[in-house]
Short mmCIF file of C-alpha atoms in Angstrom, two decimals:
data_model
loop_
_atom_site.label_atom_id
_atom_site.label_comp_id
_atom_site.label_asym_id
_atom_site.label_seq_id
_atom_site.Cartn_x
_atom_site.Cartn_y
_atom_site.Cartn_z
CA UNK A 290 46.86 172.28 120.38
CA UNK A 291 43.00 171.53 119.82
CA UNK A 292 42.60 168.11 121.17
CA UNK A 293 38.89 168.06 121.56
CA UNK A 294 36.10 169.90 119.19
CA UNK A 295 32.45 169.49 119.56
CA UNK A 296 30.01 167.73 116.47
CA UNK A 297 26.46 169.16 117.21
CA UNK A 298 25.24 169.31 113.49
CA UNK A 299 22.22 167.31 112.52
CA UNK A 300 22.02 164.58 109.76
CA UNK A 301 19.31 166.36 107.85
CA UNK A 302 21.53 169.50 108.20
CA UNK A 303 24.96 166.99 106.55
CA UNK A 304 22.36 166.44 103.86
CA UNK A 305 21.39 169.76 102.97
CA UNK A 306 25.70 170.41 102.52
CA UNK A 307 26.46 167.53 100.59
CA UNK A 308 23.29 168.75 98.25
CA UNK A 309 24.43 172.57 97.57
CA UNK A 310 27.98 170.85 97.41
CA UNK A 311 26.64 169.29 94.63
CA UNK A 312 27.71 166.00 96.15
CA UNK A 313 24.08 165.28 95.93
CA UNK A 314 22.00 163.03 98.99
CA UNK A 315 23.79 160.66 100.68
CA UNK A 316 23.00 156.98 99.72
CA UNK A 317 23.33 153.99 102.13
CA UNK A 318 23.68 155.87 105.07
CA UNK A 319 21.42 157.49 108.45
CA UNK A 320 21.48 159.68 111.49
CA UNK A 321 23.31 156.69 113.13
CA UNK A 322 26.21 157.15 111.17
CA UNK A 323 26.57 160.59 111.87
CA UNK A 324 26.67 160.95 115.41
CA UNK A 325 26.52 164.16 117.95
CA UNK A 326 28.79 165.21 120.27
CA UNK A 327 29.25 167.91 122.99
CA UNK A 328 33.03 166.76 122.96
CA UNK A 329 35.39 164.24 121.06
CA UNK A 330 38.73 163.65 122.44
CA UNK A 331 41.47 161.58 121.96
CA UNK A 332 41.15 158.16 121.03
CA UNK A 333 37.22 158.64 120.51
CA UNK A 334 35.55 157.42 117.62
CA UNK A 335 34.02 160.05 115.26
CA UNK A 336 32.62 160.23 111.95
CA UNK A 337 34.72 161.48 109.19
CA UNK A 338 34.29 162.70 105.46
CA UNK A 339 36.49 160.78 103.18
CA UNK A 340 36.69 160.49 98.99
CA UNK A 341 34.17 157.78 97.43
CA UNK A 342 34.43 158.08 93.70
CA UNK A 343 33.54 161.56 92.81
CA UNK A 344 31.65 162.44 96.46
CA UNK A 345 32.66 161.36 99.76
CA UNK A 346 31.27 159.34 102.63
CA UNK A 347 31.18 159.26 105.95
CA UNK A 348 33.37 156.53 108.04
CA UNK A 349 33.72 155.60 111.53
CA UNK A 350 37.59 156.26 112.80
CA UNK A 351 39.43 156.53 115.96
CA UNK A 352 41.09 160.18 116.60
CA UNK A 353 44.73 160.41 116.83
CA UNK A 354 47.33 158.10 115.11
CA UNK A 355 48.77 155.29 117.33
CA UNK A 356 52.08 156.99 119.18
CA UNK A 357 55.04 157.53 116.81
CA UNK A 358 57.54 156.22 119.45
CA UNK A 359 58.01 154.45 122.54
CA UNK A 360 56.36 156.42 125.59
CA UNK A 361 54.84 159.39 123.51
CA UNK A 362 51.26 159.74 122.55
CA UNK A 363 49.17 159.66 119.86
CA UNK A 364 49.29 161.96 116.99
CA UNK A 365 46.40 163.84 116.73
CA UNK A 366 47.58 167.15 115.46
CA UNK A 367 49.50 167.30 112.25
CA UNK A 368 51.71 170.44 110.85
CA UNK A 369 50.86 171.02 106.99
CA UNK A 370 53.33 173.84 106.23
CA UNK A 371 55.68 172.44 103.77
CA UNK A 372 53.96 168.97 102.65
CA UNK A 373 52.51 167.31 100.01
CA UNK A 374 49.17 165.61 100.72
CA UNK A 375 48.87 164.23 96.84
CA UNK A 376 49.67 160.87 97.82
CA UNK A 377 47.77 160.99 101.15
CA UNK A 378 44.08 159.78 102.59
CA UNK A 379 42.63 163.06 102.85
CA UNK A 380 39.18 163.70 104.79
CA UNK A 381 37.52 166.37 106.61
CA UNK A 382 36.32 166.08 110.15
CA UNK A 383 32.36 168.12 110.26
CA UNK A 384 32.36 169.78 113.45
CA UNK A 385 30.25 172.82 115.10
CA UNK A 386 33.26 173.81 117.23
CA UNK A 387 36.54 173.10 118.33
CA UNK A 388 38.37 174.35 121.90
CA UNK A 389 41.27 175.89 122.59
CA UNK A 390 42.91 176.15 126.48
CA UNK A 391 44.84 178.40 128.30
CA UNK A 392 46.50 178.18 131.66
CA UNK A 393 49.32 176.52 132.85
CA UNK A 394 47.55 174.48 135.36
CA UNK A 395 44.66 171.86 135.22
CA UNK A 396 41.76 172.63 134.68
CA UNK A 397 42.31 175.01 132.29
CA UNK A 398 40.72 177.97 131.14
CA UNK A 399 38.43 176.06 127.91
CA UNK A 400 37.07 178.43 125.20
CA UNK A 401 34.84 177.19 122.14
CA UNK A 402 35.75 178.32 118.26
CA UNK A 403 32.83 178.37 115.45
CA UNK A 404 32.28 179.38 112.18
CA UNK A 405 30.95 182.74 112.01
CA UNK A 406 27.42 182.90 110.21
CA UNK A 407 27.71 178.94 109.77
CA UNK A 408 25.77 176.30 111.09
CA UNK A 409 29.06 173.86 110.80
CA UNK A 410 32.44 173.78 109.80
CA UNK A 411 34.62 171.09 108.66
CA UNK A 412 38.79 170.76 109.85
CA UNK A 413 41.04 169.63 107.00
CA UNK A 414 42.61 165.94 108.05
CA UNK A 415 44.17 162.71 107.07
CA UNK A 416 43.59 159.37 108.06
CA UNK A 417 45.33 155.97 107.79
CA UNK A 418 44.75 152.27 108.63
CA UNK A 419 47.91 151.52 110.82
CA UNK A 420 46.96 147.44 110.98
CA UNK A 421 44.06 145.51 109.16
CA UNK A 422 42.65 144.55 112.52
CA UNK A 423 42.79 148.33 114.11
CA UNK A 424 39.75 150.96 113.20
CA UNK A 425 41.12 153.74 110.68
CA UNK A 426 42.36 156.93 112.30
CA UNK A 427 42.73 160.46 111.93
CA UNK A 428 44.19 163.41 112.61
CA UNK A 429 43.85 167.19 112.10
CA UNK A 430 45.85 169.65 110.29
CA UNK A 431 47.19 172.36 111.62
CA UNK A 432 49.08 175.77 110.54
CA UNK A 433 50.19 179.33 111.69
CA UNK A 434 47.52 181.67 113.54
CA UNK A 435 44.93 183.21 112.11
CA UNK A 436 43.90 186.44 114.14
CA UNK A 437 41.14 185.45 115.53
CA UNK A 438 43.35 182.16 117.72
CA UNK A 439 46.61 183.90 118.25
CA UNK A 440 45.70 185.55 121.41
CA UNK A 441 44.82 182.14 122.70
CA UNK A 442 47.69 179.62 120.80
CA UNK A 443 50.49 179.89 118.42
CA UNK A 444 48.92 177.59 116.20
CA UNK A 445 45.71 176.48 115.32
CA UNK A 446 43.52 173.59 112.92
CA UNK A 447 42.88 174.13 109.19
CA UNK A 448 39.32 174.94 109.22
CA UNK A 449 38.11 175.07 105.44
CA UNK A 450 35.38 176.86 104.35
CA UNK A 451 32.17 175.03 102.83
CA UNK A 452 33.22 175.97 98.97
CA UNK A 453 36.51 174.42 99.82
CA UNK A 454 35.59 171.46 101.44
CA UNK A 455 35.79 169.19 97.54
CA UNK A 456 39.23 170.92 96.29
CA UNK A 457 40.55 169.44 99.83
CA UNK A 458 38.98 165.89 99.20
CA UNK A 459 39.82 165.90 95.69
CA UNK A 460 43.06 168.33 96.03
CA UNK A 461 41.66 170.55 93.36
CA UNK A 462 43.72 173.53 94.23
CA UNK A 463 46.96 174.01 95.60
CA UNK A 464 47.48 173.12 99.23
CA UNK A 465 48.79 176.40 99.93
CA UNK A 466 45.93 178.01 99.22
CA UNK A 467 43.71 175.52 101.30
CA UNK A 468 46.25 174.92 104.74
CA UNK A 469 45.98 178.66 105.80
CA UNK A 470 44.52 180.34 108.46
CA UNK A 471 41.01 182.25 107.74
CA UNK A 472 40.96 185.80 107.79
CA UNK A 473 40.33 187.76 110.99
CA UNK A 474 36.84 187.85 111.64
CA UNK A 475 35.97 184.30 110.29
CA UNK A 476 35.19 182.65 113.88
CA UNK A 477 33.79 183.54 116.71
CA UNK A 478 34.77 182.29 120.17
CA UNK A 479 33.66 182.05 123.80
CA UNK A 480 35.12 181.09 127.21
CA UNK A 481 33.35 178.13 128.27
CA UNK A 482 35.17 177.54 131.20
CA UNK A 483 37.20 179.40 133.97
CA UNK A 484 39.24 177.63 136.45
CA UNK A 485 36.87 177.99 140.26
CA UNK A 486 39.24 180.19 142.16
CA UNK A 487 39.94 178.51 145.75
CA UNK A 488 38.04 179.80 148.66
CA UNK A 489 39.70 182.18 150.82
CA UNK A 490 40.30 180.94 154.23
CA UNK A 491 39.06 182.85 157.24
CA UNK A 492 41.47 184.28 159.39
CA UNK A 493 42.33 181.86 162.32
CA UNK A 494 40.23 183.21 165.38
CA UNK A 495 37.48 185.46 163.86
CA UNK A 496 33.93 184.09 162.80
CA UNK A 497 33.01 184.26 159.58
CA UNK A 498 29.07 184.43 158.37
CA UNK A 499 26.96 181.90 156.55
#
């Protein structure tokens, strides 16, 4: 599952969503809190989207909850089918990209997800504060394939559209019709990475050129 994704977006470019969101300009914040990133990962900090009154703002949290037992790791994807989220701290992690790998052995074959036609996306999430000494942490949603990830995983993030991105903050509609898969078509993606492949060896005894 996607345990890395990639914030390149610009603070003037947050702006310009929260504005047609009608969320209007952002107030007592600045490009510092709204960092870029070629690639988050586990247990990085990241800035996240969360409710304030009627709008949102942005907070600093860790991603991936602590590990739900003894010798696992920490939660960092969680499965939406079949759950309420009324009761829970819902945010939305802004992103230009997530990756997917494939390949059973290290390093794997990385490719890069975006929003088609969009100059960011944001991933449906929830976050918690597990101790009042520990940063808050998140971690992304996640549901069946869409078409345009099966061929690389059999599941895949909640990636909401921009119009969608208040009804999940303020669960204005249904969660079913939020936690889906987009249609076929919606993102675009590229390999970013193929394993090397290991040099051929020379046959013992012949000379090989330079």
């Amino acid at each position: 599952m996607c345990n890395e994704y990639e914030q390149r977006a610009t603070y003037a470019l947050y702006c310009e969503m929260m504005q047609a969101l009608g969320w209007g300009a952002p107030t007592g914040e600045t490009e510092a809190d709204f960092p870029q990133s070629a690639g988050i990962r586990i247990s990085d900090p990241a800035p996240v989207m969360r409710a304030q009154g009627n709008g949102v703002a942005l907070s600093q949290m860790r991603f991936g909850f602590p590990p739900a037992r003894p010798n696992s790791g920490p939660v960092f994807n969680w499965r939406s089918e079949g759950r309420k989220f009324q009761e829970s701290n819902r945010c939305l992690i802004p992103a230009t990209a997530f990756f997917e790998f494939t390949g059973t052995k290290s390093p794997k074959t990385k490719h890069r997800f975006s929003l088609k036609d969009a100059p960011m996306m944001a991933i449906a999430a929830i976050w918690k504060q597990v101790a009042p000494e520990a940063p808050p942490c998140f971690a992304m949603l996640t549901t069946e394939p869409g078409p345009d990830i099966a061929p690389y995983h059999d599941r895949q993030v909640v990636v909401l559209q921009p119009e969608d991105w208040p009804h999940w903050i303020h669960l204005s509609k249904p969660e079913a019709a939020l936690l889906k898969p987009l249609p076929g078509g919606s993102l675009q993606v590229e390999t970013v990475r193929r394993p090397e492949k290991p040099e051929k060896k020379a046959p013992r005894g012949r000379r090989t050129e330079t």
